Short mmCIF file of C-alpha atoms in Angstrom, two decimals:
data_model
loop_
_atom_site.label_atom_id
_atom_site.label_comp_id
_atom_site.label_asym_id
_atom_site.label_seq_id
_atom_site.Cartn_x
_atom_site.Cartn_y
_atom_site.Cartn_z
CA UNK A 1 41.94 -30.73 50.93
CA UNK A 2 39.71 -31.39 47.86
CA UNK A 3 36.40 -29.00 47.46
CA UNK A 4 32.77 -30.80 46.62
CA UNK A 5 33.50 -29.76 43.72
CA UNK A 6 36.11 -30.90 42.77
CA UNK A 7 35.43 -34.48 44.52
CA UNK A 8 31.90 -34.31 42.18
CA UNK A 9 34.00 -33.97 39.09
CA UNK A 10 35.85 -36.95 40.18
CA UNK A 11 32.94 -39.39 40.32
CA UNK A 12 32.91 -40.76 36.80
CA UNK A 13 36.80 -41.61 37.31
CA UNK A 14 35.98 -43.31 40.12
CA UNK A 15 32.45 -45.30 38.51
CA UNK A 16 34.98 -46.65 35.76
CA UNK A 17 37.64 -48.05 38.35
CA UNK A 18 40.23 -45.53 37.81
CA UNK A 19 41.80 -42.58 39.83
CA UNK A 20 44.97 -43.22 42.78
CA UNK A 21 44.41 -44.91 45.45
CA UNK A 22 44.58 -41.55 47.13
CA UNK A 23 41.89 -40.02 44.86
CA UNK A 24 39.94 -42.98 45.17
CA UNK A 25 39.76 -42.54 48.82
CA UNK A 26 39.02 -38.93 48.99
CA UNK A 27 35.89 -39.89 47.01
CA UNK A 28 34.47 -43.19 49.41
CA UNK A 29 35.56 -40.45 51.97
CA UNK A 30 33.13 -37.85 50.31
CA UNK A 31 30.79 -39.82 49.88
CA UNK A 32 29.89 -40.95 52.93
CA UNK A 33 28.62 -37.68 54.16
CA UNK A 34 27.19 -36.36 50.77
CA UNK A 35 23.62 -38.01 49.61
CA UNK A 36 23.70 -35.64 46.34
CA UNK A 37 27.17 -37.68 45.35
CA UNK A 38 25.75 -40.90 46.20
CA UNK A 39 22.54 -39.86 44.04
CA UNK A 40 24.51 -38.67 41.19
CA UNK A 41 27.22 -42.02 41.43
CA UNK A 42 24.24 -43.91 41.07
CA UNK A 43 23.07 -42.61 37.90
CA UNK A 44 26.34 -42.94 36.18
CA UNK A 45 26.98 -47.09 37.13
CA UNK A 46 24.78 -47.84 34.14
CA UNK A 47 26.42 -45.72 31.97
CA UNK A 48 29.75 -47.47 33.25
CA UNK A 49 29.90 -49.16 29.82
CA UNK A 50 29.40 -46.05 27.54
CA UNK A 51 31.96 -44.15 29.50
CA UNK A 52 34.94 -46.87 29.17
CA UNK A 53 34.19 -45.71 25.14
CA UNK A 54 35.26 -42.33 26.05
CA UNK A 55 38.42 -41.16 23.99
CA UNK A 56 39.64 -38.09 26.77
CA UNK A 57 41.54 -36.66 24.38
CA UNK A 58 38.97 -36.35 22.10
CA UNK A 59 36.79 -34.31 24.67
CA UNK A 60 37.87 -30.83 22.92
CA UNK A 61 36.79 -31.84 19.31
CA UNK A 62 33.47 -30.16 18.09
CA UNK A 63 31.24 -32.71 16.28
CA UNK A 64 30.43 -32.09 12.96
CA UNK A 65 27.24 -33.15 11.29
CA UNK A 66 26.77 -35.89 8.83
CA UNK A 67 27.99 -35.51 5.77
CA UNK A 68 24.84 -34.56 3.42
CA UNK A 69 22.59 -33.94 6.28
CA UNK A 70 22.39 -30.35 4.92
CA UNK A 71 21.03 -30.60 1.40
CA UNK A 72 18.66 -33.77 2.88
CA UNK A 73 17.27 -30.92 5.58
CA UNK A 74 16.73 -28.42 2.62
CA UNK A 75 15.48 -31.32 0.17
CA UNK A 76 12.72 -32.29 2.84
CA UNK A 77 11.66 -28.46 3.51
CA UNK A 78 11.33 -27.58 -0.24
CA UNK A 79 8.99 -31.26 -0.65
CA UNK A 80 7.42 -29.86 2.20
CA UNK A 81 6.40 -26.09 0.66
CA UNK A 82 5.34 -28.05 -2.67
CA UNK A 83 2.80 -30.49 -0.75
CA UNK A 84 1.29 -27.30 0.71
CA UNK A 85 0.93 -25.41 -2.58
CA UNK A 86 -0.48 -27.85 -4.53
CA UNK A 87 -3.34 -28.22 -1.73
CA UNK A 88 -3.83 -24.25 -1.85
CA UNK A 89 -3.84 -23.43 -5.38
CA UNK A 90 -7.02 -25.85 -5.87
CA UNK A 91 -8.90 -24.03 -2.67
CA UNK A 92 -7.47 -20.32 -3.88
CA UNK A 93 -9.36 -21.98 -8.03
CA UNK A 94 -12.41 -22.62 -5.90
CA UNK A 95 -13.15 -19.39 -4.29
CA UNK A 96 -12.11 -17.66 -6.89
CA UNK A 97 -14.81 -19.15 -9.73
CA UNK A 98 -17.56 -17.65 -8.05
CA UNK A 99 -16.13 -13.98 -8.96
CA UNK A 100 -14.85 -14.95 -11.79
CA UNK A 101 -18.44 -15.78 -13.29
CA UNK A 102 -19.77 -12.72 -11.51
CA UNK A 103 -16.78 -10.95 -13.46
CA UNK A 104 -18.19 -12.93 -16.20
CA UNK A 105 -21.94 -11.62 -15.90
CA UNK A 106 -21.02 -8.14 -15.46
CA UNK A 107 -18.60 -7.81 -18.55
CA UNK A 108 -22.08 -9.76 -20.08
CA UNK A 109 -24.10 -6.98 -19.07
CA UNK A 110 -22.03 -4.25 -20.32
CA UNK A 111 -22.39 -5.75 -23.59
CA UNK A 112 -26.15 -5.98 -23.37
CA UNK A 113 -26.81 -2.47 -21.67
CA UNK A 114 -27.98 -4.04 -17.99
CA UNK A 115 -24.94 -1.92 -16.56
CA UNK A 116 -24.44 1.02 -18.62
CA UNK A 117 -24.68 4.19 -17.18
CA UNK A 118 -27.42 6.19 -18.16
CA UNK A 119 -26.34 9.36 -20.40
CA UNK A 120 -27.68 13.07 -19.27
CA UNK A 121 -29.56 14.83 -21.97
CA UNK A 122 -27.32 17.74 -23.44
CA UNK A 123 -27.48 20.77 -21.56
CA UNK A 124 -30.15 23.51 -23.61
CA UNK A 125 -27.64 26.11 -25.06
CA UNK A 126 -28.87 29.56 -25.99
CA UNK A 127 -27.18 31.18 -28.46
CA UNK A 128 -26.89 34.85 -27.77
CA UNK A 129 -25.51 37.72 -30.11
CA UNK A 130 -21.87 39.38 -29.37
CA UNK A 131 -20.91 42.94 -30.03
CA UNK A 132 -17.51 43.12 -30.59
CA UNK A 133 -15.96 46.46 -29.20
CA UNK A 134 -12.06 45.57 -30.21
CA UNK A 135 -11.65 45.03 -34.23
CA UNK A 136 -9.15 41.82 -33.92
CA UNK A 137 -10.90 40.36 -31.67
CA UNK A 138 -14.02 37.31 -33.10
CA UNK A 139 -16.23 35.77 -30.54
CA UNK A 140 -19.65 33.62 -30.66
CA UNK A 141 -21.67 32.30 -27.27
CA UNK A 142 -24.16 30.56 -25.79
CA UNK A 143 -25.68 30.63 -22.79
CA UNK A 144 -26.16 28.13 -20.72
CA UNK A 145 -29.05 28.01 -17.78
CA UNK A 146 -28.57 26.15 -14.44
CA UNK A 147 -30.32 25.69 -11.33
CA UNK A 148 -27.56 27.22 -9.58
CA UNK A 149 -26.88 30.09 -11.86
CA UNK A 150 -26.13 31.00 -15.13
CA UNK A 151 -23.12 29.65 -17.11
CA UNK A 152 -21.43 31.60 -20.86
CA UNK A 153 -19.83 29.01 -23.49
CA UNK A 154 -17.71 31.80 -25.03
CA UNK A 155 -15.94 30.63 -28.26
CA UNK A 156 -13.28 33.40 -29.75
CA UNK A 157 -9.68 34.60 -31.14
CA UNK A 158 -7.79 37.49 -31.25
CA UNK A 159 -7.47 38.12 -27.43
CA UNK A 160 -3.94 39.92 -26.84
CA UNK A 161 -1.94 36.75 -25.74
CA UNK A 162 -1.44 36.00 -21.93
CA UNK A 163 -3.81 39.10 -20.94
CA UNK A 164 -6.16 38.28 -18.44
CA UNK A 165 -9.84 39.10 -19.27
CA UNK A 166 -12.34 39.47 -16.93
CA UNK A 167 -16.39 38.08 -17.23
CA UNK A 168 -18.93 39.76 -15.58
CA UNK A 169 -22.91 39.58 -15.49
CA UNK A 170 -25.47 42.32 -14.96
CA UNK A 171 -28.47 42.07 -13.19
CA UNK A 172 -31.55 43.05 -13.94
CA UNK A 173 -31.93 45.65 -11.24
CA UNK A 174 -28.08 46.66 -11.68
CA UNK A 175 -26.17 44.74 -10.03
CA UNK A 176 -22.95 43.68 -11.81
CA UNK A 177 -21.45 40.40 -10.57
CA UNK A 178 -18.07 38.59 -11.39
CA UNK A 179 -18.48 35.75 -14.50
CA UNK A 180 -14.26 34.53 -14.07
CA UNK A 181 -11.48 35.14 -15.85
CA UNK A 182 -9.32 33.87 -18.66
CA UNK A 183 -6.06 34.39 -20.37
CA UNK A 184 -5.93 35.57 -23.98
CA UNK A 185 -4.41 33.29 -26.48
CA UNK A 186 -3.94 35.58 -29.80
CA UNK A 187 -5.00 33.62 -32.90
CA UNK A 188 -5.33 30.66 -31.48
CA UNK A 189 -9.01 29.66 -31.08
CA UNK A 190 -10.15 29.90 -27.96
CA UNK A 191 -13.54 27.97 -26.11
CA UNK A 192 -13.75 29.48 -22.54
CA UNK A 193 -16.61 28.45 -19.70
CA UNK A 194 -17.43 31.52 -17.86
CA UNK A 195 -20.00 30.56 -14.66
CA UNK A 196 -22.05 33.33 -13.24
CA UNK A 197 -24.18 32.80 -9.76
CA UNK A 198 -26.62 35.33 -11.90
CA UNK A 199 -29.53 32.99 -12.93
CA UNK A 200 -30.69 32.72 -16.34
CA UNK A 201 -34.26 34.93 -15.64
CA UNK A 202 -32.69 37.64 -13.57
CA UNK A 203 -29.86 38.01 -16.21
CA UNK A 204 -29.70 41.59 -18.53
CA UNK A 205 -26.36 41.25 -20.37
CA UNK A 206 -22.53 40.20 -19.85
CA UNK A 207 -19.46 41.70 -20.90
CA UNK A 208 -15.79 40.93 -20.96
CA UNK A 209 -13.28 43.64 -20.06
CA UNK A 210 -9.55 44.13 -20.58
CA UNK A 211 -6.95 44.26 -18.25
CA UNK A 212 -7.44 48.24 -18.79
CA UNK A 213 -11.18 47.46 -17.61
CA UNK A 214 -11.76 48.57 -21.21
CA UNK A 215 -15.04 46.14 -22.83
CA UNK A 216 -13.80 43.92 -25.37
CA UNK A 217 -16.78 42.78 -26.22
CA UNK A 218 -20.64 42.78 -24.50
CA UNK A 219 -23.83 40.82 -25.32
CA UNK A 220 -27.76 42.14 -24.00
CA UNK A 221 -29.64 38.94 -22.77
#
């Protein structure tokens, strides 16, 4: 005995005419007592036309596309993507002339001084006399005051290559306190910025020491 559905898969045979007398049955016989075939029958007696086209053996074959329909997709994307750049380039112009002028105005006022940065006066350098305690050694300085202490432009040659020197300040009262260090470059001349928390008005002398903690050199302030 047939299933429902296999009788269902029967019902365009039996809308075009065809089937066995036997099948043909089976299916009146079906569809007396099943609305959902009836419903479905119905909808395919207009199509009764447009299935006699059918080829069944030709129910396996895959269908292919038109020929050309690929490069006429890809032809119509590309128009596509130029239509919408050529109506964003003119907005992107647009909003970009207002910086460009104010590009335009600043580069203007750089020429005529409205922009320029304002230049610090030179910092007031003291020049201070050096004793020199080591004979190869030459050295020059200035002193430099600041609000937050006291700062030595130390310009010299002769220090024993790659030895470290060390700065230091003396108070007034005493008090010794560390200036920084530097490395010795032999004859190469030498321009070293040694910054003291010492300031100017509380500041007696400096020295620089060795490695040895021997003075190399000392100046009274």
């Amino acid at each position: 005995m047939s299933t429902h559905r296999e009788l269902r898969e029967q019902l365009g045979v039996y809308a075009l005419g065809h089937g066995t007398p036997a099948e043909r049955a089976a299916v009146r016989a079906h569809l007396d007592g099943c609305a959902g075939c009836r419903a479905e029958l119905a909808s395919l007696t207009p199509l009764r036309d447009r299935l006699a086209l059918v080829d069944p053996d030709r129910l396996d074959d895959l269908p292919a596309p038109p020929a050309g329909l690929g490069d006429r997709v890809l032809a119509g994307i590309a128009a596509e993507e130029s239509a919408e750049r050529a109506a964003v380039v003119p907005l992107r112009r647009r909003r970009w002339l207002p910086a460009a002028a104010a590009a335009g105005i600043a580069a203007a006022g750089f020429g005529v001084g409205w922009l320029v940065r304002p230049v610090p006066d030179p910092l007031p350098l003291e020049p201070v006399a050096v004793q020199v305690e080591v004979p190869q050694v030459q050295a020059t300085a200035d002193v430099v005051p600041h609000t937050w202490g006291m700062e030595v432009q130390l310009h010299g040659a002769g220090f024993t290559p790659g030895e470290v020197y060390r700065a230091q300040v003396t108070e007034d009262d005493g008090r010794v306190v560390p200036a920084g260090e530097f490395l010795g470059t032999g004859d190469a001349e030498m321009v070293c910025n040694l910054n003291s928390s010492v300031l100017r008005e509380d500041a007696a002398s400096f020295a620089v020491l060795d490695s040895s903690g021997a003075v190399v050199l000392t100046s009274s302030l």
